mmCIF file with all atom_site columns, C-alpha atoms in Angstrom:
data_model
loop_
_atom_site.group_PDB
_atom_site.id
_atom_site.type_symbol
_atom_site.label_atom_id
_atom_site.label_alt_id
_atom_site.label_comp_id
_atom_site.label_asym_id
_atom_site.label_entity_id
_atom_site.label_seq_id
_atom_site.pdbx_PDB_ins_code
_atom_site.Cartn_x
_atom_site.Cartn_y
_atom_site.Cartn_z
_atom_site.occupancy
_atom_site.B_iso_or_equiv
_atom_site.pdbx_formal_charge
_atom_site.auth_seq_id
_atom_site.auth_comp_id
_atom_site.auth_asym_id
_atom_site.auth_atom_id
_atom_site.pdbx_PDB_model_num
ATOM 1   C CA . MET M 1 1   ? -2.142  1.583   8.962   1.00 0.00 ? 1   MET M CA 1
ATOM 2   C CA . LEU M 1 2   ? -4.014  -0.827  7.098   1.00 0.00 ? 2   LEU M CA 1
ATOM 3   C CA . SER M 1 3   ? -5.642  -3.946  7.435   1.00 0.00 ? 3   SER M CA 1
ATOM 4   C CA . ASN M 1 4   ? -3.875  -7.120  6.943   1.00 0.00 ? 4   ASN M CA 1
ATOM 5   C CA . GLU M 1 5   ? -5.978  -7.616  4.047   1.00 0.00 ? 5   GLU M CA 1
ATOM 6   C CA . SER M 1 6   ? -4.079  -5.077  2.061   1.00 0.00 ? 6   SER M CA 1
ATOM 7   C CA . LEU M 1 7   ? -1.846  -5.851  -1.094  1.00 0.00 ? 7   LEU M CA 1
ATOM 8   C CA . VAL M 1 8   ? 1.477   -4.770  -0.604  1.00 0.00 ? 8   VAL M CA 1
ATOM 9   C CA . GLY M 1 9   ? 3.860   -3.948  -3.221  1.00 0.00 ? 9   GLY M CA 1
ATOM 10  C CA . ALA M 1 10  ? 2.894   -4.012  -6.814  1.00 0.00 ? 10  ALA M CA 1
ATOM 11  C CA . ALA M 1 11  ? 2.891   -8.087  -6.866  1.00 0.00 ? 11  ALA M CA 1
ATOM 12  C CA . TYR M 1 12  ? -0.334  -9.660  -5.975  1.00 0.00 ? 12  TYR M CA 1
ATOM 13  C CA . ARG M 1 13  ? 0.407   -11.558 -2.672  1.00 0.00 ? 13  ARG M CA 1
ATOM 14  C CA . GLY M 1 14  ? -2.605  -13.948 -2.017  1.00 0.00 ? 14  GLY M CA 1
ATOM 15  C CA . PRO M 1 15  ? -6.236  -14.582 -2.744  1.00 0.00 ? 15  PRO M CA 1
ATOM 16  C CA . PRO M 1 16  ? -8.788  -12.185 -1.427  1.00 0.00 ? 16  PRO M CA 1
ATOM 17  C CA . ARG M 1 17  ? -11.792 -14.094 0.325   1.00 0.00 ? 17  ARG M CA 1
ATOM 18  C CA . SER M 1 18  ? -14.087 -15.255 -2.487  1.00 0.00 ? 18  SER M CA 1
ATOM 19  C CA . MET M 1 19  ? -17.586 -14.711 -2.808  1.00 0.00 ? 19  MET M CA 1
ATOM 20  C CA . SER M 1 20  ? -19.836 -16.254 -4.875  1.00 0.00 ? 20  SER M CA 1
ATOM 21  C CA . ASN M 1 21  ? -22.990 -15.009 -6.135  1.00 0.00 ? 21  ASN M CA 1
ATOM 22  C CA . ARG M 1 22  ? -24.915 -17.581 -4.203  1.00 0.00 ? 22  ARG M CA 1
ATOM 23  C CA . GLU M 1 23  ? -23.085 -16.534 -1.017  1.00 0.00 ? 23  GLU M CA 1
ATOM 24  C CA . LEU M 1 24  ? -23.746 -13.060 -1.523  1.00 0.00 ? 24  LEU M CA 1
ATOM 25  C CA . GLU M 1 25  ? -27.605 -13.042 -2.154  1.00 0.00 ? 25  GLU M CA 1
ATOM 26  C CA . PRO M 1 26  ? -28.727 -9.440  -1.424  1.00 0.00 ? 26  PRO M CA 1
ATOM 27  C CA . THR M 1 27  ? -29.142 -9.358  2.263   1.00 0.00 ? 27  THR M CA 1
ATOM 28  C CA . VAL M 1 28  ? -29.339 -5.507  2.524   1.00 0.00 ? 28  VAL M CA 1
ATOM 29  C CA . ASN M 1 29  ? -32.287 -3.211  1.053   1.00 0.00 ? 29  ASN M CA 1
ATOM 30  C CA . PRO M 1 30  ? -30.914 0.096   -0.071  1.00 0.00 ? 30  PRO M CA 1
ATOM 31  C CA . ALA M 1 31  ? -33.771 1.518   1.724   1.00 0.00 ? 31  ALA M CA 1
ATOM 32  C CA . GLU M 1 32  ? -32.413 0.423   5.073   1.00 0.00 ? 32  GLU M CA 1
ATOM 33  C CA . ILE M 1 33  ? -28.955 2.034   4.502   1.00 0.00 ? 33  ILE M CA 1
ATOM 34  C CA . VAL M 1 34  ? -30.811 5.453   3.700   1.00 0.00 ? 34  VAL M CA 1
ATOM 35  C CA . ALA M 1 35  ? -32.808 4.958   7.016   1.00 0.00 ? 35  ALA M CA 1
ATOM 36  C CA . TYR M 1 36  ? -29.679 4.128   8.635   1.00 0.00 ? 36  TYR M CA 1
ATOM 37  C CA . LEU M 1 37  ? -27.704 7.108   7.229   1.00 0.00 ? 37  LEU M CA 1
ATOM 38  C CA . LYS M 1 38  ? -30.843 9.331   8.227   1.00 0.00 ? 38  LYS M CA 1
ATOM 39  C CA . ASP M 1 39  ? -31.008 8.046   11.859  1.00 0.00 ? 39  ASP M CA 1
ATOM 40  C CA . ASN M 1 40  ? -27.395 8.413   12.190  1.00 0.00 ? 40  ASN M CA 1
ATOM 41  C CA . SER M 1 41  ? -26.939 11.873  10.730  1.00 0.00 ? 41  SER M CA 1
ATOM 42  C CA . LEU M 1 42  ? -24.729 10.586  7.948   1.00 0.00 ? 42  LEU M CA 1
ATOM 43  C CA . TYR M 1 43  ? -24.210 12.108  4.721   1.00 0.00 ? 43  TYR M CA 1
ATOM 44  C CA . LEU M 1 44  ? -22.816 9.780   1.836   1.00 0.00 ? 44  LEU M CA 1
ATOM 45  C CA . THR M 1 45  ? -20.420 10.608  -0.895  1.00 0.00 ? 45  THR M CA 1
ATOM 46  C CA . THR M 1 46  ? -18.890 7.648   -3.308  1.00 0.00 ? 46  THR M CA 1
ATOM 47  C CA . ALA M 1 47  ? -15.927 7.096   -5.058  1.00 0.00 ? 47  ALA M CA 1
ATOM 48  C CA . GLU M 1 48  ? -16.473 4.364   -7.652  1.00 0.00 ? 48  GLU M CA 1
ATOM 49  C CA . SER M 1 49  ? -14.237 2.688   -10.258 1.00 0.00 ? 49  SER M CA 1
ATOM 50  C CA . CYS M 1 50  ? -15.150 -0.740  -11.021 1.00 0.00 ? 50  CYS M CA 1
ATOM 51  C CA . THR M 1 51  ? -18.613 -0.504  -9.669  1.00 0.00 ? 51  THR M CA 1
ATOM 52  C CA . ALA M 1 52  ? -19.304 2.266   -12.290 1.00 0.00 ? 52  ALA M CA 1
ATOM 53  C CA . GLY M 1 53  ? -21.831 4.234   -10.165 1.00 0.00 ? 53  GLY M CA 1
ATOM 54  C CA . ARG M 1 54  ? -23.543 1.261   -9.085  1.00 0.00 ? 54  ARG M CA 1
ATOM 55  C CA . ILE M 1 55  ? -23.715 2.219   -5.241  1.00 0.00 ? 55  ILE M CA 1
ATOM 56  C CA . ILE M 1 56  ? -25.019 5.764   -6.070  1.00 0.00 ? 56  ILE M CA 1
ATOM 57  C CA . ALA M 1 57  ? -27.794 4.111   -8.815  1.00 0.00 ? 57  ALA M CA 1
ATOM 58  C CA . LEU M 1 58  ? -28.801 1.736   -5.945  1.00 0.00 ? 58  LEU M CA 1
ATOM 59  C CA . MET M 1 59  ? -29.232 4.427   -3.289  1.00 0.00 ? 59  MET M CA 1
ATOM 60  C CA . ALA M 1 60  ? -31.149 6.592   -6.255  1.00 0.00 ? 60  ALA M CA 1
ATOM 61  C CA . GLU M 1 61  ? -34.023 4.269   -6.449  1.00 0.00 ? 61  GLU M CA 1
ATOM 62  C CA . VAL M 1 62  ? -34.803 4.921   -2.763  1.00 0.00 ? 62  VAL M CA 1
ATOM 63  C CA . PRO M 1 63  ? -37.325 7.923   -2.647  1.00 0.00 ? 63  PRO M CA 1
ATOM 64  C CA . HIS M 1 64  ? -35.711 10.825  -0.456  1.00 0.00 ? 64  HIS M CA 1
ATOM 65  C CA . CYS M 1 65  ? -32.083 9.495   -0.757  1.00 0.00 ? 65  CYS M CA 1
ATOM 66  C CA . GLY M 1 66  ? -31.430 13.162  -1.436  1.00 0.00 ? 66  GLY M CA 1
ATOM 67  C CA . ASP M 1 67  ? -31.299 13.948  2.177   1.00 0.00 ? 67  ASP M CA 1
ATOM 68  C CA . VAL M 1 68  ? -28.518 11.474  2.845   1.00 0.00 ? 68  VAL M CA 1
ATOM 69  C CA . VAL M 1 69  ? -26.438 11.377  -0.610  1.00 0.00 ? 69  VAL M CA 1
ATOM 70  C CA . GLU M 1 70  ? -24.164 13.942  -1.337  1.00 0.00 ? 70  GLU M CA 1
ATOM 71  C CA . SER M 1 71  ? -22.243 12.951  -4.590  1.00 0.00 ? 71  SER M CA 1
ATOM 72  C CA . GLY M 1 72  ? -20.860 10.041  -6.424  1.00 0.00 ? 72  GLY M CA 1
ATOM 73  C CA . TYR M 1 73  ? -17.559 10.344  -8.259  1.00 0.00 ? 73  TYR M CA 1
ATOM 74  C CA . VAL M 1 74  ? -17.020 7.371   -10.800 1.00 0.00 ? 74  VAL M CA 1
ATOM 75  C CA . VAL M 1 75  ? -13.254 7.315   -11.507 1.00 0.00 ? 75  VAL M CA 1
ATOM 76  C CA . TYR M 1 76  ? -11.718 4.752   -14.039 1.00 0.00 ? 76  TYR M CA 1
ATOM 77  C CA . SER M 1 77  ? -8.383  5.968   -14.846 1.00 0.00 ? 77  SER M CA 1
ATOM 78  C CA . PRO M 1 78  ? -5.176  6.520   -12.840 1.00 0.00 ? 78  PRO M CA 1
ATOM 79  C CA . GLU M 1 79  ? -5.622  10.247  -14.045 1.00 0.00 ? 79  GLU M CA 1
ATOM 80  C CA . ALA M 1 80  ? -8.879  10.863  -12.828 1.00 0.00 ? 80  ALA M CA 1
ATOM 81  C CA . LYS M 1 81  ? -8.193  8.931   -9.334  1.00 0.00 ? 81  LYS M CA 1
ATOM 82  C CA . HIS M 1 82  ? -5.374  11.458  -8.933  1.00 0.00 ? 82  HIS M CA 1
ATOM 83  C CA . ARG M 1 83  ? -6.908  14.643  -10.437 1.00 0.00 ? 83  ARG M CA 1
ATOM 84  C CA . LEU M 1 84  ? -10.323 14.458  -8.927  1.00 0.00 ? 84  LEU M CA 1
ATOM 85  C CA . LEU M 1 85  ? -9.681  12.516  -5.658  1.00 0.00 ? 85  LEU M CA 1
ATOM 86  C CA . GLY M 1 86  ? -5.954  13.245  -4.812  1.00 0.00 ? 86  GLY M CA 1
ATOM 87  C CA . VAL M 1 87  ? -4.677  9.760   -4.960  1.00 0.00 ? 87  VAL M CA 1
ATOM 88  C CA . SER M 1 88  ? -1.167  9.683   -5.330  1.00 0.00 ? 88  SER M CA 1
ATOM 89  C CA . MET M 1 89  ? 0.309   8.405   -8.290  1.00 0.00 ? 89  MET M CA 1
ATOM 90  C CA . ARG M 1 90  ? 3.070   6.909   -6.269  1.00 0.00 ? 90  ARG M CA 1
ATOM 91  C CA . THR M 1 91  ? 0.531   4.873   -4.154  1.00 0.00 ? 91  THR M CA 1
ATOM 92  C CA . ILE M 1 92  ? -1.134  3.478   -7.572  1.00 0.00 ? 92  ILE M CA 1
ATOM 93  C CA . ASP M 1 93  ? 2.650   2.826   -9.014  1.00 0.00 ? 93  ASP M CA 1
ATOM 94  C CA . HIS M 1 94  ? 3.443   1.081   -5.856  1.00 0.00 ? 94  HIS M CA 1
ATOM 95  C CA . PHE M 1 95  ? 0.519   -1.017  -4.793  1.00 0.00 ? 95  PHE M CA 1
ATOM 96  C CA . ASN M 1 96  ? -1.215  -1.220  -8.184  1.00 0.00 ? 96  ASN M CA 1
ATOM 97  C CA . LEU M 1 97  ? -4.994  0.228   -8.923  1.00 0.00 ? 97  LEU M CA 1
ATOM 98  C CA . THR M 1 98  ? -6.478  -2.957  -7.372  1.00 0.00 ? 98  THR M CA 1
ATOM 99  C CA . SER M 1 99  ? -5.296  -2.350  -3.996  1.00 0.00 ? 99  SER M CA 1
ATOM 100 C CA . ASN M 1 100 ? -6.722  -1.405  -0.431  1.00 0.00 ? 100 ASN M CA 1
ATOM 101 C CA . GLU M 1 101 ? -4.297  1.579   -0.342  1.00 0.00 ? 101 GLU M CA 1
ATOM 102 C CA . VAL M 1 102 ? -5.828  3.133   -3.332  1.00 0.00 ? 102 VAL M CA 1
ATOM 103 C CA . ALA M 1 103 ? -9.346  2.591   -2.306  1.00 0.00 ? 103 ALA M CA 1
ATOM 104 C CA . GLN M 1 104 ? -8.256  4.415   1.121   1.00 0.00 ? 104 GLN M CA 1
ATOM 105 C CA . GLU M 1 105 ? -6.925  7.292   -0.634  1.00 0.00 ? 105 GLU M CA 1
ATOM 106 C CA . MET M 1 106 ? -10.049 7.566   -2.866  1.00 0.00 ? 106 MET M CA 1
ATOM 107 C CA . ALA M 1 107 ? -12.505 7.509   0.080   1.00 0.00 ? 107 ALA M CA 1
ATOM 108 C CA . ILE M 1 108 ? -10.346 10.244  1.874   1.00 0.00 ? 108 ILE M CA 1
ATOM 109 C CA . GLY M 1 109 ? -10.104 12.198  -1.386  1.00 0.00 ? 109 GLY M CA 1
ATOM 110 C CA . ALA M 1 110 ? -13.755 12.192  -1.729  1.00 0.00 ? 110 ALA M CA 1
ATOM 111 C CA . LEU M 1 111 ? -14.419 13.075  2.112   1.00 0.00 ? 111 LEU M CA 1
ATOM 112 C CA . ASN M 1 112 ? -12.068 16.186  1.492   1.00 0.00 ? 112 ASN M CA 1
ATOM 113 C CA . ASP M 1 113 ? -13.972 17.109  -1.527  1.00 0.00 ? 113 ASP M CA 1
ATOM 114 C CA . SER M 1 114 ? -17.316 16.974  -0.013  1.00 0.00 ? 114 SER M CA 1
ATOM 115 C CA . PRO M 1 115 ? -19.472 17.982  3.073   1.00 0.00 ? 115 PRO M CA 1
ATOM 116 C CA . ALA M 1 116 ? -20.146 14.029  3.502   1.00 0.00 ? 116 ALA M CA 1
ATOM 117 C CA . ASN M 1 117 ? -19.101 12.685  6.582   1.00 0.00 ? 117 ASN M CA 1
ATOM 118 C CA . VAL M 1 118 ? -18.967 9.019   5.219   1.00 0.00 ? 118 VAL M CA 1
ATOM 119 C CA . ALA M 1 119 ? -17.482 7.973   1.920   1.00 0.00 ? 119 ALA M CA 1
ATOM 120 C CA . ILE M 1 120 ? -17.579 4.397   0.111   1.00 0.00 ? 120 ILE M CA 1
ATOM 121 C CA . ALA M 1 121 ? -14.753 3.727   -2.391  1.00 0.00 ? 121 ALA M CA 1
ATOM 122 C CA . THR M 1 122 ? -14.277 0.782   -4.675  1.00 0.00 ? 122 THR M CA 1
ATOM 123 C CA . THR M 1 123 ? -11.498 -0.170  -7.117  1.00 0.00 ? 123 THR M CA 1
ATOM 124 C CA . GLY M 1 124 ? -10.978 -3.537  -8.685  1.00 0.00 ? 124 GLY M CA 1
ATOM 125 C CA . LEU M 1 125 ? -11.511 -5.881  -11.516 1.00 0.00 ? 125 LEU M CA 1
ATOM 126 C CA . CYS M 1 126 ? -15.355 -6.698  -12.207 1.00 0.00 ? 126 CYS M CA 1
ATOM 127 C CA . GLY M 1 127 ? -14.504 -8.295  -15.522 1.00 0.00 ? 127 GLY M CA 1
ATOM 128 C CA . THR M 1 128 ? -13.331 -11.902 -16.827 1.00 0.00 ? 128 THR M CA 1
ATOM 129 C CA . GLU M 1 129 ? -9.799  -11.396 -17.112 1.00 0.00 ? 129 GLU M CA 1
ATOM 130 C CA . ASP M 1 130 ? -6.930  -11.186 -14.722 1.00 0.00 ? 130 ASP M CA 1
ATOM 131 C CA . VAL M 1 131 ? -4.598  -8.192  -14.651 1.00 0.00 ? 131 VAL M CA 1
ATOM 132 C CA . ASP M 1 132 ? -1.119  -8.043  -13.376 1.00 0.00 ? 132 ASP M CA 1
ATOM 133 C CA . GLY M 1 133 ? -1.511  -11.347 -11.498 1.00 0.00 ? 133 GLY M CA 1
ATOM 134 C CA . ILE M 1 134 ? -4.775  -10.252 -9.599  1.00 0.00 ? 134 ILE M CA 1
ATOM 135 C CA . PRO M 1 135 ? -7.390  -12.588 -10.347 1.00 0.00 ? 135 PRO M CA 1
ATOM 136 C CA . ALA M 1 136 ? -10.779 -11.201 -12.474 1.00 0.00 ? 136 ALA M CA 1
ATOM 137 C CA . GLY M 1 137 ? -13.532 -10.223 -9.848  1.00 0.00 ? 137 GLY M CA 1
ATOM 138 C CA . THR M 1 138 ? -11.231 -8.862  -6.966  1.00 0.00 ? 138 THR M CA 1
ATOM 139 C CA . VAL M 1 139 ? -12.389 -5.652  -5.494  1.00 0.00 ? 139 VAL M CA 1
ATOM 140 C CA . CYS M 1 140 ? -10.948 -3.485  -2.978  1.00 0.00 ? 140 CYS M CA 1
ATOM 141 C CA . PHE M 1 141 ? -13.252 -1.497  -0.620  1.00 0.00 ? 141 PHE M CA 1
ATOM 142 C CA . ALA M 1 142 ? -12.798 1.620   1.749   1.00 0.00 ? 142 ALA M CA 1
ATOM 143 C CA . TRP M 1 143 ? -15.594 2.951   4.010   1.00 0.00 ? 143 TRP M CA 1
ATOM 144 C CA . GLY M 1 144 ? -14.256 6.593   5.526   1.00 0.00 ? 144 GLY M CA 1
ATOM 145 C CA . PHE M 1 145 ? -15.732 8.507   8.207   1.00 0.00 ? 145 PHE M CA 1
ATOM 146 C CA . LEU M 1 146 ? -15.266 11.858  9.353   1.00 0.00 ? 146 LEU M CA 1
ATOM 147 C CA . ILE M 1 147 ? -17.137 11.907  13.041  1.00 0.00 ? 147 ILE M CA 1
ATOM 148 C CA . GLN M 1 148 ? -16.427 14.671  15.650  1.00 0.00 ? 148 GLN M CA 1
ATOM 149 C CA . GLY M 1 149 ? -13.297 15.747  14.030  1.00 0.00 ? 149 GLY M CA 1
ATOM 150 C CA . ARG M 1 150 ? -11.828 12.187  13.954  1.00 0.00 ? 150 ARG M CA 1
ATOM 151 C CA . ARG M 1 151 ? -11.311 10.641  10.506  1.00 0.00 ? 151 ARG M CA 1
ATOM 152 C CA . GLY M 1 152 ? -11.295 6.867   10.195  1.00 0.00 ? 152 GLY M CA 1
ATOM 153 C CA . VAL M 1 153 ? -10.798 4.494   7.201   1.00 0.00 ? 153 VAL M CA 1
ATOM 154 C CA . PHE M 1 154 ? -11.311 0.922   7.011   1.00 0.00 ? 154 PHE M CA 1
ATOM 155 C CA . THR M 1 155 ? -10.447 -1.344  3.868   1.00 0.00 ? 155 THR M CA 1
ATOM 156 C CA . ARG M 1 156 ? -11.327 -4.607  2.760   1.00 0.00 ? 156 ARG M CA 1
ATOM 157 C CA . ARG M 1 157 ? -10.745 -7.052  -0.051  1.00 0.00 ? 157 ARG M CA 1
ATOM 158 C CA . TYR M 1 158 ? -12.838 -9.698  -1.788  1.00 0.00 ? 158 TYR M CA 1
ATOM 159 C CA . ARG M 1 159 ? -13.399 -11.776 -4.856  1.00 0.00 ? 159 ARG M CA 1
ATOM 160 C CA . PHE M 1 160 ? -16.808 -11.734 -6.862  1.00 0.00 ? 160 PHE M CA 1
ATOM 161 C CA . PHE M 1 161 ? -17.825 -14.186 -9.388  1.00 0.00 ? 161 PHE M CA 1
ATOM 162 C CA . GLY M 1 162 ? -20.543 -14.079 -12.469 1.00 0.00 ? 162 GLY M CA 1
ATOM 163 C CA . ASP M 1 163 ? -20.732 -11.666 -15.325 1.00 0.00 ? 163 ASP M CA 1
ATOM 164 C CA . ARG M 1 164 ? -19.581 -7.918  -15.121 1.00 0.00 ? 164 ARG M CA 1
ATOM 165 C CA . HIS M 1 165 ? -23.251 -6.960  -14.101 1.00 0.00 ? 165 HIS M CA 1
ATOM 166 C CA . ALA M 1 166 ? -23.374 -9.394  -11.356 1.00 0.00 ? 166 ALA M CA 1
ATOM 167 C CA . MET M 1 167 ? -19.871 -8.786  -9.860  1.00 0.00 ? 167 MET M CA 1
ATOM 168 C CA . GLN M 1 168 ? -20.653 -4.776  -10.131 1.00 0.00 ? 168 GLN M CA 1
ATOM 169 C CA . THR M 1 169 ? -23.997 -5.310  -8.583  1.00 0.00 ? 169 THR M CA 1
ATOM 170 C CA . ASN M 1 170 ? -22.935 -7.602  -5.931  1.00 0.00 ? 170 ASN M CA 1
ATOM 171 C CA . ALA M 1 171 ? -19.946 -5.068  -4.842  1.00 0.00 ? 171 ALA M CA 1
ATOM 172 C CA . ALA M 1 172 ? -22.208 -2.522  -4.463  1.00 0.00 ? 172 ALA M CA 1
ATOM 173 C CA . LEU M 1 173 ? -24.661 -4.374  -2.404  1.00 0.00 ? 173 LEU M CA 1
ATOM 174 C CA . TYR M 1 174 ? -21.548 -5.604  -0.094  1.00 0.00 ? 174 TYR M CA 1
ATOM 175 C CA . ALA M 1 175 ? -20.340 -1.971  0.199   1.00 0.00 ? 175 ALA M CA 1
ATOM 176 C CA . LEU M 1 176 ? -23.735 -0.753  1.463   1.00 0.00 ? 176 LEU M CA 1
ATOM 177 C CA . GLU M 1 177 ? -24.260 -3.595  3.356   1.00 0.00 ? 177 GLU M CA 1
ATOM 178 C CA . HIS M 1 178 ? -21.047 -3.426  5.356   1.00 0.00 ? 178 HIS M CA 1
ATOM 179 C CA . LEU M 1 179 ? -21.451 0.690   6.062   1.00 0.00 ? 179 LEU M CA 1
ATOM 180 C CA . PRO M 1 180 ? -23.310 0.205   9.315   1.00 0.00 ? 180 PRO M CA 1
ATOM 181 C CA . HIS M 1 181 ? -20.481 -2.320  10.586  1.00 0.00 ? 181 HIS M CA 1
ATOM 182 C CA . PHE M 1 182 ? -17.773 -0.155  9.927   1.00 0.00 ? 182 PHE M CA 1
ATOM 183 C CA . HIS M 1 183 ? -19.770 3.097   11.277  1.00 0.00 ? 183 HIS M CA 1
ATOM 184 C CA . LYS M 1 184 ? -20.567 1.206   14.588  1.00 0.00 ? 184 LYS M CA 1
ATOM 185 C CA . ARG M 1 185 ? -16.613 0.293   14.756  1.00 0.00 ? 185 ARG M CA 1
ATOM 186 C CA . MET M 1 186 ? -15.838 4.070   14.388  1.00 0.00 ? 186 MET M CA 1
ATOM 187 C CA . LEU M 1 187 ? -18.334 4.858   16.967  1.00 0.00 ? 187 LEU M CA 1
ATOM 188 C CA . ALA M 1 188 ? -16.401 2.430   19.176  1.00 0.00 ? 188 ALA M CA 1
ATOM 189 C CA . GLY M 1 189 ? -13.325 4.290   19.103  1.00 0.00 ? 189 GLY M CA 1
ATOM 190 C CA . GLU M 1 190 ? -11.647 2.148   16.034  1.00 0.00 ? 190 GLU M CA 1
ATOM 191 C CA . THR M 1 191 ? -10.111 4.354   12.983  1.00 0.00 ? 191 THR M CA 1
ATOM 192 C CA . GLN M 1 192 ? -8.906  1.308   10.915  1.00 0.00 ? 192 GLN M CA 1
#
């Protein structure tokens, strides 16, 4: 079961929550996330499409991040998402590339192909043009966890504004900032 913020069907069914650049002033320092991962014995992999590796790049700026970062996939095309992460072509065709469902399958695929126990996935439109009725700046996120034999995946969809670089950076920071929140929800017994 997915969050109520999912895109359902190939048609876009409503606006995601919008985040302006001013609303989304970076409130997380990637060093804090590295420390959180270390403190909680978490090992990270990412599956990034629209953020183009920005999550991993931000983490790589922190000394000793290699202690908590396992890998990062950058998968733009539907074929790459399918081939490298096992995202179902049926999911892509039915829900669209910019969907929580695709982000969820990306996170699961990254976890399945890695010794990591936490994955962040992003897919969306970090550009200036709407696609298939989906507004530019719409990004779908998934945070996946494997903890004590339990798997949980949390998804969200938000809209960012600004130029391509600003949207990618803000989306990457948003993904990192929310990792502890969803990890705590997983520890509390939630799985979605």
